[in-house]
Amino acid sequence: MPFCVASQNTIGLPDVLNYSKSTYNAGTQNWDVKQDKNGIIYYANNEGLLSYDGNYWSLYPIPNKTIVRSVEIDEQGKIYVGGQDEMGYFERNQSGELIYHSLNAFIDKKDQNFGDVWDIATTRNGVYFRTASRIFKIADKTAISYKAKSEWLFMGKLGDKIYAQDKNLGFMALENNVWKPALFLFPNPLSSPITGFYQLNQKTTIISTLKNGVFTFSGQIGKSINSNLLNSIQTERIYASYPIGNDKFALATLIGGVYILSIDGKLIQHFSKKEGLQNNNILSILYDNQKNIWLGLDNGIDCILYNSPIKHIVPNDINASGYCAIIHNKNLFIGTSAGLYSSSLNDVSDYSFSIGNFSQVQNTTGQTWSLNEINGKLLLGHHEGAFSIENNYANPISTLNGYWNFTPLSNVFPSEKVVAGNYKGVSIMRYENGKFLSDSNLTGFEETSRYVTIDRSDRIWVSHPYHGIFRLDSDPSRNNKAKPFNRSQGLPSDLNNHIFKIKNKLVVGTEKGVYQYNEQTEKFEPDEFYHKMLGDISIRYLKEDTDGNIWFIHEKELGVLDFSFKLPKLIYIKELNKKMLSGFEFLYPIDTRNILLAGESGFFHINYEKYKNNVAKVPVFIRQVKLVNQTEKIIFGGIFKDLAEKKNTNMIEIENAW
């Protein structure tokens, strides 16, 4: 059984891209993975060397058509592969095509039935290939064979030095062509194959094993990372591991997916089939140059967009739409179409990395609409009424069906009156002796009031996307006949008007841009600032964040007017296009690292600081050029051999026909 505490994951998870066998058109199993200087990913696949450039998959079988178990890339861009009784390298010719070169001819005939090549390491003085019975060093067109005392279980390098593990002799180092016991001192005898060996940072080396857990070394002295988590992970068989930056590492297991751990063994994130992987049997892993994680599976390939500033929050994996969110008493509350959920938050700057479980707040089953903290109390607007949330329980304030929102009438704590928009109008709630008391709706107004804001004169403004905008007096003792605002009062249409208060000013998102209210003329007019920045595009939603930036939704696109630059800058979050819940848009800005956006399923977490500061420059390649006449001829087949060195000596010129 997989680790029983694996459900204690981060509340936010990045997207996982799934590539099935039918997508990449090669074998099911992917045993090893590397990336070259141009960003192209290479997999050791059951049917050959498999490459991916971000758009196209290409398969390169080796001559004997056997399984490729290992792949390594040297500084010159040669791609070394190991198969069954076959070893060699692919190199690009002058036309950019990958051409295979076998190295078997350099090996003595008596040693050529060597079986699978499981590990490859490149150094300044040669290339090393590990099989179970022998390790081969090939340099200057000659081969040296190192026969195992019992069985070679592992080979790798640290710096430019080669290390290997013999089943009986243990961990060995190659010095002057002689294998000697390595100076790495394990706290306990090593009885399991090594599956990862790398420098995590200047002070720490990591060694992972299949069944003996994980060890950290400061110099040559090692200690086991002891934790209940790691004890459970090693029962899932650690098949591969990889450094994640200089303070984290990943463990790929055969039955439990992949775990991201801190240097002291604490869980950061866990990815399994539940979190979007195609299966939990991981054979290979790579942390690429864009800080994403590639996995070679027993059946398929997955890419975890680990560096993405956008994460998905789905309470309890329910397929429910998100409607509202708030942080209250160090707990995150998420309102959905299936009820209200809460999770405690860790002391982290990016809340998507907070580890916890969501639990449903009792008595909240069904459609939620809004969450507001007023007078230190948490109020819930729900299809079944208005509620106050205490100790993860919803206490009814009003059982009148359908409360959309709550807005305090005073900026001074505590506000004695609260405006509550509901399905049948607007009511004024009273706050007495620490409790909210419901009251009847204001008379003379029965429009459903989902969009409500208060102006500086305590007047209530309500917008209905199909019936217009209305202004009411918040004092029920005065004449409360609602004043309508439509095209006669300057709005471009009677439909699709949404009212908000931004930078302490009443504005309306309309079908023709943003309009502001003119107190003197009592009419709406185009807002010059928004018109300059956005033109007359339709605006469905506006929200000001804690830094004064203005977030907006146009149709199904999310954007932000960012004021942190010398001049305001328009930025679109294109990754979230068409993922919002149309007609019920909601955004909750906590701070620049934590922006929550309601989605069709749960919420999206945006680390906006990371988003705007880490826009990757995506390389663009011409992958093939053909001359098509009576016969088809490929004149360019991929990437120039010396592209990484920025040379142009191999540029191809094509004569024109005129």
XYZ file of C-alpha atoms in Angstrom:
658
model
C 0.000 0.000 0.000
C 1.258 3.521 -0.743
C 2.276 5.756 2.152
C -0.791 6.276 4.340
C -0.026 9.938 5.096
C 0.377 10.841 1.426
C -2.961 12.676 1.611
C -1.131 15.323 3.675
C -0.086 17.157 0.548
C 0.281 20.802 -0.377
C -3.114 22.425 -0.828
C -2.074 23.769 -4.243
C -0.701 21.584 -7.026
C 0.711 22.448 -10.460
C -0.697 21.008 -13.658
C 0.639 17.673 -14.859
C 1.011 17.077 -18.592
C 0.345 13.467 -19.604
C 1.907 11.886 -22.680
C 0.640 8.407 -23.449
C 2.232 5.836 -25.706
C -0.231 6.772 -28.432
C 0.942 10.408 -28.166
C 4.693 9.857 -28.523
C 4.386 6.690 -30.689
C 7.067 4.568 -29.041
C 7.373 1.907 -26.339
C 5.544 1.949 -23.038
C 8.532 2.062 -20.654
C 10.925 5.021 -20.312
C 14.052 4.040 -18.388
C 16.167 7.192 -18.348
C 15.806 10.866 -19.256
C 18.216 13.725 -20.040
C 18.070 17.245 -21.537
C 20.534 18.867 -23.933
C 21.735 22.469 -24.056
C 18.992 23.372 -26.518
C 16.290 22.227 -24.093
C 15.349 19.058 -26.009
C 14.300 16.136 -23.798
C 15.634 12.623 -24.529
C 14.213 9.392 -23.145
C 15.716 5.911 -23.118
C 12.638 4.099 -24.409
C 11.745 0.467 -25.046
C 11.894 1.108 -28.776
C 14.929 3.413 -28.995
C 16.006 6.960 -28.221
C 12.923 9.201 -27.931
C 13.212 12.990 -28.238
C 10.772 15.829 -27.567
C 11.308 19.470 -28.539
C 8.137 20.840 -26.926
C 6.011 20.152 -29.974
C 7.195 17.058 -31.830
C 8.201 13.575 -30.682
C 10.841 11.676 -32.674
C 12.031 8.084 -32.258
C 15.527 6.856 -33.148
C 15.916 3.061 -32.889
C 19.393 1.617 -32.374
C 20.729 -0.904 -34.933
C 19.713 -4.109 -33.141
C 16.252 -2.647 -32.321
C 16.591 -3.480 -28.620
C 15.413 -1.603 -25.534
C 17.407 1.534 -24.716
C 17.980 1.510 -20.956
C 20.229 4.551 -20.469
C 21.048 7.918 -22.021
C 23.705 10.543 -21.279
C 24.792 13.751 -23.054
C 28.334 15.095 -22.991
C 29.568 18.689 -23.221
C 29.906 18.446 -27.010
C 26.288 17.375 -27.437
C 26.918 13.706 -28.185
C 23.980 11.626 -26.977
C 25.240 8.313 -25.593
C 22.810 5.401 -25.328
C 22.983 1.894 -23.947
C 20.836 -0.988 -25.140
C 21.043 -4.759 -24.981
C 24.491 -5.819 -26.231
C 24.740 -2.395 -27.876
C 26.346 0.902 -26.898
C 27.088 4.027 -28.889
C 26.130 7.616 -29.471
C 23.965 9.823 -31.655
C 25.504 12.937 -33.145
C 24.119 15.553 -35.488
C 25.546 15.730 -38.981
C 26.011 18.902 -41.019
C 22.293 18.890 -41.887
C 21.189 18.678 -38.271
C 20.046 15.024 -38.421
C 20.845 12.607 -35.576
C 23.135 9.826 -36.812
C 24.008 6.783 -34.718
C 27.602 5.616 -34.171
C 28.153 2.231 -32.527
C 31.042 1.724 -30.099
C 30.806 -2.068 -29.987
C 33.739 -2.462 -32.374
C 36.129 -1.191 -29.694
C 35.103 -3.937 -27.251
C 36.807 -7.346 -27.250
C 34.678 -9.999 -28.916
C 34.713 -12.111 -25.735
C 33.012 -9.237 -23.857
C 30.389 -8.254 -26.431
C 27.547 -10.297 -24.923
C 27.281 -7.835 -22.075
C 23.479 -7.573 -21.793
C 21.750 -4.326 -20.767
C 23.641 -1.057 -20.278
C 22.024 0.497 -17.206
C 24.207 3.547 -16.483
C 26.372 5.905 -18.571
C 28.769 8.559 -17.271
C 30.898 10.964 -19.296
C 34.177 12.419 -18.020
C 37.112 14.352 -19.454
C 39.114 11.162 -19.925
C 36.446 8.820 -21.303
C 32.903 7.502 -21.324
C 31.780 4.745 -18.926
C 29.011 2.198 -19.512
C 27.699 -0.081 -16.732
C 26.279 -3.528 -17.251
C 25.640 -6.079 -14.521
C 28.865 -7.969 -15.248
C 31.212 -5.273 -16.557
C 31.903 -1.561 -16.619
C 33.418 -0.373 -19.898
C 35.568 2.703 -20.289
C 35.885 3.923 -23.880
C 38.442 6.576 -24.786
C 40.579 7.224 -27.856
C 38.900 4.354 -29.750
C 39.963 1.828 -27.142
C 37.966 0.069 -24.440
C 38.870 -1.081 -20.959
C 36.658 -3.684 -19.279
C 36.231 -3.804 -15.490
C 34.726 -7.105 -14.485
C 32.513 -7.147 -11.401
C 33.666 -9.104 -8.366
C 30.042 -10.195 -7.984
C 27.635 -7.812 -9.772
C 27.744 -4.125 -10.611
C 24.571 -2.590 -9.123
C 25.182 1.099 -9.797
C 27.560 3.561 -11.451
C 27.673 7.341 -11.314
C 30.007 10.273 -11.017
C 30.657 13.117 -8.615
C 32.557 15.935 -10.191
C 34.701 14.088 -12.734
C 35.287 11.000 -10.590
C 33.590 7.648 -11.260
C 31.963 5.604 -8.504
C 30.235 2.244 -8.626
C 28.591 -0.273 -6.314
C 29.516 -3.949 -6.283
C 26.998 -6.294 -4.675
C 29.638 -7.848 -2.387
C 32.397 -5.224 -2.174
C 30.098 -2.255 -1.653
C 30.669 1.345 -2.765
C 33.827 1.741 -4.863
C 35.781 4.603 -6.481
C 37.921 4.371 -9.617
C 41.418 5.733 -9.020
C 44.195 5.336 -11.609
C 42.196 2.579 -13.329
C 41.888 0.625 -10.048
C 38.651 0.154 -8.109
C 39.110 0.942 -4.409
C 36.636 1.243 -1.518
C 35.125 4.724 -1.621
C 35.675 6.968 1.375
C 31.937 7.479 1.851
C 31.164 5.971 5.256
C 27.581 4.732 5.575
C 26.078 4.529 9.091
C 24.914 0.965 8.346
C 26.131 -1.680 5.891
C 24.737 -0.975 2.435
C 22.640 -3.958 1.327
C 20.470 -2.335 -1.339
C 21.295 -0.887 -4.796
C 22.089 2.817 -4.992
C 19.540 4.660 -7.133
C 20.786 8.255 -6.888
C 24.145 9.924 -6.200
C 24.597 13.701 -6.548
C 25.825 16.915 -4.982
C 22.794 18.775 -3.601
C 24.795 21.853 -2.583
C 28.355 22.728 -1.578
C 27.976 21.041 1.797
C 25.716 18.071 1.124
C 25.824 14.958 -1.051
C 22.731 12.764 -1.387
C 22.761 8.993 -1.878
C 19.411 7.239 -2.297
C 18.930 3.485 -2.278
C 16.234 1.146 -3.466
C 15.282 -0.199 -0.012
C 17.729 1.278 2.559
C 16.407 4.835 2.451
C 18.333 8.070 1.827
C 21.670 9.271 3.212
C 23.186 12.733 3.436
C 26.954 13.203 3.424
C 28.879 16.170 4.707
C 32.282 15.299 3.339
C 32.588 11.515 3.518
C 30.623 10.994 6.735
C 27.073 9.897 6.066
C 23.923 9.798 8.136
C 20.554 8.309 7.383
C 17.588 10.648 7.029
C 15.303 9.091 9.614
C 11.612 9.905 9.514
C 8.346 7.996 9.427
C 7.812 9.469 5.986
C 11.061 8.095 4.533
C 10.620 4.766 6.265
C 7.314 4.432 4.443
C 8.643 5.716 1.118
C 11.436 3.149 0.998
C 8.866 0.347 1.229
C 7.549 1.692 -2.090
C 11.022 1.113 -3.617
C 13.015 4.257 -4.492
C 13.895 3.592 -8.126
C 15.467 6.982 -8.923
C 16.143 10.344 -7.318
C 17.137 13.807 -8.476
C 18.128 17.176 -6.930
C 15.478 19.910 -7.020
C 17.452 23.124 -6.731
C 20.016 23.137 -3.921
C 17.749 22.444 -0.944
C 15.252 19.800 -2.095
C 15.315 16.431 -3.791
C 12.827 14.133 -5.480
C 12.331 10.419 -4.907
C 10.709 8.417 -7.705
C 9.146 5.181 -6.476
C 7.848 2.031 -8.105
C 4.405 2.045 -6.500
C 3.849 5.433 -4.834
C 4.624 8.079 -7.449
C 7.162 10.836 -6.741
C 7.906 12.691 -3.499
C 9.550 16.124 -3.162
C 11.422 16.375 0.156
C 13.413 18.987 2.044
C 17.029 18.303 2.935
C 15.939 17.044 6.381
C 13.390 14.642 4.906
C 10.201 16.653 5.388
C 7.477 16.325 2.761
C 7.068 19.290 0.428
C 4.845 17.704 -2.220
C 3.665 14.308 -3.399
C 2.511 13.395 -6.890
C 0.716 10.157 -7.687
C -2.168 9.058 -9.873
C -4.456 10.974 -7.508
C -2.553 14.187 -8.298
C -2.647 13.635 -12.064
C 0.071 11.123 -12.966
C -0.839 8.389 -15.426
C 0.448 5.731 -13.019
C 2.561 5.456 -9.873
C 5.395 3.332 -11.319
C 8.227 5.817 -11.959
C 11.378 4.601 -13.734
C 13.250 7.872 -14.368
C 13.197 11.515 -13.354
C 14.686 14.838 -14.499
C 14.524 18.414 -13.196
C 14.841 20.421 -16.411
C 16.385 23.822 -17.129
C 12.967 25.499 -16.772
C 12.557 23.900 -13.321
C 9.861 21.435 -14.342
C 9.947 17.722 -13.506
C 9.920 15.056 -16.238
C 8.998 11.505 -15.334
C 9.586 8.325 -17.302
C 6.826 5.908 -16.345
C 6.320 2.189 -16.640
C 3.678 3.211 -19.167
C 3.939 6.749 -20.475
C 5.639 10.081 -19.798
C 4.522 12.873 -17.464
C 5.725 16.443 -16.983
C 4.973 18.203 -13.699
C 4.924 21.965 -14.299
C 6.699 22.376 -10.971
C 7.962 25.884 -11.606
C 4.574 27.199 -12.631
C 3.416 30.259 -10.653
C -0.130 28.941 -11.086
C -1.395 26.078 -8.925
C -4.771 24.345 -8.663
C -6.625 24.089 -5.347
C -9.397 21.497 -5.328
C -10.743 20.793 -1.809
C -11.036 17.050 -1.238
C -10.762 16.440 -5.010
C -14.444 17.237 -5.444
C -15.556 18.240 -8.922
C -17.219 21.445 -7.756
C -16.984 25.021 -9.001
C -15.289 27.685 -6.885
C -17.277 30.758 -5.804
C -15.592 32.467 -2.850
C -12.531 32.316 -0.614
C -11.094 34.034 2.454
C -8.396 33.623 5.105
C -9.781 33.791 8.637
C -7.881 32.942 11.838
C -5.006 31.366 9.834
C -7.395 29.071 7.985
C -8.207 29.152 4.302
C -11.913 28.831 3.546
C -13.000 27.813 0.049
C -16.657 28.146 -0.945
C -17.863 25.831 -3.705
C -21.046 24.609 -5.341
C -20.865 21.623 -2.983
C -20.331 23.465 0.298
C -17.701 25.297 2.340
C -14.271 23.764 3.062
C -11.439 24.867 5.313
C -7.757 24.050 5.801
C -5.175 25.410 8.211
C -2.262 27.321 6.672
C 1.447 26.880 7.380
C 3.811 29.792 7.896
C 4.928 29.976 4.251
C 5.053 32.962 1.926
C 3.363 31.057 -0.922
C 0.226 29.456 0.514
C -0.022 26.932 -2.312
C 2.900 25.149 -0.588
C 1.021 24.922 2.721
C 0.600 21.260 3.681
C -2.829 20.293 4.931
C -6.186 18.678 4.360
C -9.488 20.383 3.657
C -12.475 19.467 5.771
C -16.056 20.454 5.064
C -17.545 23.045 7.385
C -20.577 21.468 9.015
C -24.044 22.595 7.981
C -22.851 24.093 4.680
C -23.731 21.398 2.129
C -24.883 22.959 -1.119
C -24.249 26.159 -3.043
C -22.106 28.832 -1.386
C -21.956 32.385 -2.708
C -19.746 34.623 -0.570
C -17.442 34.900 2.435
C -16.826 38.130 4.339
C -15.025 38.918 7.570
C -16.908 41.659 9.417
C -16.334 42.692 13.033
C -13.893 39.797 13.376
C -16.633 37.314 12.455
C -16.787 35.140 9.346
C -20.054 35.414 7.418
C -21.190 32.962 4.761
C -23.681 33.762 2.020
C -25.376 30.511 1.020
C -28.288 29.349 -1.095
C -30.060 28.365 2.123
C -29.458 31.618 4.015
C -26.914 33.693 5.917
C -24.548 31.993 8.372
C -21.854 32.837 10.887
C -18.910 30.380 10.864
C -17.496 29.340 14.240
C -15.441 26.260 15.124
C -15.968 24.826 11.636
C -19.741 25.005 12.029
C -22.244 27.264 10.238
C -24.690 28.967 12.606
C -27.813 30.358 10.881
C -28.396 34.102 10.979
C -31.254 34.153 8.495
C -33.027 31.278 6.800
C -34.287 33.524 4.017
C -33.187 31.686 0.881
C -30.208 33.047 -0.986
C -27.675 35.525 0.432
C -25.205 36.862 -2.108
C -22.946 39.130 -0.048
C -22.326 41.224 3.075
C -20.894 44.773 3.180
C -20.299 46.804 6.379
C -21.894 50.261 6.422
C -19.083 51.694 8.562
C -15.287 51.592 8.286
C -15.047 51.916 12.084
C -14.846 48.672 14.048
C -17.320 47.319 14.921
C -19.804 48.182 12.203
C -23.264 48.268 13.735
C -24.992 47.717 10.391
C -24.265 45.387 7.490
C -25.808 45.515 4.030
C -26.795 42.018 2.876
C -27.654 41.427 -0.770
C -29.977 38.482 -1.336
C -32.214 36.859 -3.924
C -35.110 39.245 -3.243
C -33.409 42.555 -2.574
C -31.296 44.078 0.180
C -31.583 43.854 3.964
C -29.775 45.702 6.754
C -28.376 43.379 9.421
C -27.730 44.686 12.930
C -24.712 43.771 15.073
C -25.540 43.623 18.780
C -23.773 41.937 21.704
C -21.329 40.153 19.404
C -24.007 38.686 17.144
C -25.538 39.506 13.795
C -29.313 39.873 13.702
C -31.276 39.677 10.472
C -33.912 42.166 9.457
C -36.486 42.355 6.687
C -35.544 43.586 3.238
C -35.724 47.256 2.314
C -39.184 47.910 0.949
C -39.813 48.830 -2.639
C -36.863 46.932 -4.115
C -37.006 43.256 -5.042
C -34.182 42.819 -7.570
C -31.736 40.007 -6.833
C -28.639 41.829 -5.511
C -25.462 39.913 -6.320
C -23.353 43.016 -7.010
C -23.499 45.495 -4.108
C -21.242 48.381 -3.144
C -21.512 51.399 -0.838
C -20.528 54.947 -1.832
C -19.062 57.677 0.375
C -22.541 58.866 1.320
C -23.550 55.380 2.528
C -25.852 54.919 -0.424
C -26.288 51.376 -1.677
C -25.563 50.588 -5.305
C -26.819 47.358 -6.860
C -26.186 46.093 -10.369
C -28.121 43.391 -12.174
C -26.539 42.282 -15.467
C -29.911 42.205 -17.228
C -32.008 44.796 -15.359
C -29.545 47.663 -14.880
C -28.006 49.590 -11.980
C -29.962 50.866 -8.966
C -29.210 53.258 -6.100
C -30.923 52.894 -2.710
C -30.815 54.760 0.580
C -29.381 52.696 3.424
C -31.697 54.337 5.971
C -34.980 52.388 5.869
C -36.791 55.261 7.578
C -36.331 57.503 4.524
C -38.012 57.188 1.150
C -36.253 54.214 -0.334
C -37.481 54.170 -3.865
C -34.656 52.769 -5.964
C -33.229 55.135 -8.578
C -32.399 53.278 -11.833
C -29.359 54.053 -13.994
C -29.234 52.987 -17.624
C -28.457 54.442 -21.054
C -30.306 57.627 -20.105
C -27.704 58.158 -17.383
C -24.727 57.647 -19.707
C -24.213 53.881 -19.697
C -23.566 52.389 -23.156
C -26.201 49.676 -22.690
C -28.925 48.544 -20.325
C -27.352 45.073 -20.199
C -24.188 43.575 -18.693
C -23.295 46.364 -16.289
C -21.358 45.362 -13.153
C -20.675 47.916 -10.423
C -17.539 47.998 -8.224
C -15.610 50.350 -5.967
C -11.998 50.683 -7.150
C -9.545 53.107 -5.552
C -12.492 54.501 -3.560
C -14.339 55.389 -6.763
C -17.560 53.947 -8.191
C -16.926 52.338 -11.565
C -18.937 50.079 -13.827
C -17.645 47.340 -16.084
C -19.702 47.530 -19.267
C -19.852 46.067 -22.754
C -17.853 49.102 -23.939
C -15.172 49.489 -21.308
C -15.108 50.968 -17.803
C -17.357 53.894 -16.825
C -17.085 56.083 -13.726
C -19.816 57.864 -11.775
C -19.877 61.662 -11.872
C -21.335 62.951 -8.586
C -22.109 66.387 -10.006
C -24.031 65.264 -13.103
C -25.284 62.048 -11.480
C -24.396 60.240 -14.663
C -21.865 57.688 -15.775
C -19.146 58.554 -18.272
C -16.185 56.725 -19.830
C -13.188 56.571 -17.488
C -10.192 58.061 -19.306
C -7.589 55.963 -17.509
C -9.258 52.647 -18.264
C -10.026 53.731 -21.813
C -6.343 54.541 -22.368
C -5.215 51.199 -20.903
C -7.969 48.869 -22.109
C -9.913 50.657 -24.785
C -13.603 49.803 -25.036
C -13.369 46.045 -24.454
C -16.132 44.467 -22.388
C -15.350 44.191 -18.672
C -17.153 41.685 -16.439
C -15.175 42.003 -13.220
C -12.833 44.427 -11.428
C -10.847 43.969 -8.213
C -8.142 46.051 -6.525
C -5.365 44.120 -4.783
C -3.334 45.027 -1.694
C -0.649 46.759 -3.814
C -3.144 48.918 -5.707
C -3.031 46.858 -8.903
C -6.368 46.450 -10.695
C -7.389 42.972 -11.814
C -10.043 42.613 -14.476
C -11.852 39.948 -16.481
C -12.669 40.524 -20.141
C -14.911 37.814 -21.541
C -12.999 34.713 -20.358
C -9.586 36.357 -20.037
C -7.856 37.477 -16.815
C -5.617 40.531 -16.793
C -4.079 43.039 -14.416
C -3.178 46.720 -14.595
C 0.106 46.659 -12.690
C 1.123 49.908 -10.958
C 4.496 48.638 -9.676
C 6.278 49.778 -12.839
C 7.264 53.345 -13.734
C 4.085 53.530 -15.789
C 1.044 51.263 -15.348
C 1.525 48.062 -17.332
C -1.099 45.752 -18.812
C -0.418 42.045 -18.186
C -2.636 39.137 -19.217
C -2.538 35.791 -17.379
C -3.099 33.789 -20.544
C -2.649 30.413 -18.870
C -6.047 30.882 -17.208
C -8.026 31.790 -20.309
C -11.418 30.035 -20.360
C -10.792 28.376 -16.983
C -12.903 30.794 -14.921
C -16.521 30.241 -13.991
C -18.288 32.446 -16.510
C -20.918 34.717 -14.978
C -19.690 34.145 -11.394
C -16.187 35.584 -11.587
C -14.356 36.013 -8.280
C -10.806 36.977 -7.339
C -9.340 37.149 -3.824
C -6.019 39.047 -3.628
C -4.219 38.227 -0.372
C -0.822 39.648 -1.338
C 1.473 39.654 -4.354
C 2.402 35.989 -3.842
C -1.116 34.801 -3.172
C -3.948 35.594 -5.563
C -6.923 33.191 -5.636
C -9.169 32.925 -8.676
C -12.434 30.985 -8.762
C -12.475 28.314 -11.448
C -14.826 25.842 -13.046
C -13.260 23.285 -10.703
C -12.023 24.640 -7.389
C -9.620 27.591 -7.341
C -6.428 28.689 -9.029
C -3.580 30.075 -6.929
C -1.402 32.688 -8.644
C 1.996 33.677 -7.284
C 1.871 36.962 -9.150
C 5.297 38.118 -7.973
C 6.815 34.997 -9.509
C 4.630 35.200 -12.606
C 5.701 38.675 -13.698
C 9.372 38.223 -12.768
C 9.974 34.809 -14.333
C 8.720 34.981 -17.888
C 10.751 32.307 -19.661
C 12.311 32.979 -23.043
C 11.141 30.049 -25.127
C 13.614 28.953 -27.821
C 12.172 28.479 -31.294
C 13.637 25.889 -33.666
C 13.086 25.111 -37.323
C 12.956 21.329 -37.069
C 12.993 20.329 -40.729
C 13.458 21.830 -44.191
C 12.547 19.858 -47.326
C 13.007 20.447 -51.030
C 9.965 19.084 -52.826
C 10.211 18.563 -56.567
C 10.173 15.281 -58.460
C 11.824 13.729 -55.418
C 11.657 14.827 -51.805
C 14.951 15.772 -50.199
C 15.589 16.739 -46.566
C 18.238 19.450 -46.455
C 17.885 20.258 -42.755
C 16.835 17.694 -40.192
C 16.724 19.286 -36.776
C 19.382 21.436 -35.108
C 22.819 22.519 -36.245
C 25.539 20.543 -34.555
C 27.213 23.614 -33.099
C 24.098 25.698 -32.348
C 24.969 25.827 -28.655
C 28.253 27.561 -29.503
C 26.412 30.157 -31.633
C 28.461 29.359 -34.737
C 27.104 29.801 -38.226
C 29.643 27.789 -40.188
C 27.051 25.247 -41.318
C 24.426 27.632 -42.635
C 22.622 26.234 -45.679
C 21.936 28.428 -48.686
C 19.211 27.602 -51.220
C 19.364 29.086 -54.691
C 16.175 30.668 -55.951
C 14.629 29.754 -59.311
C 14.503 33.273 -60.686
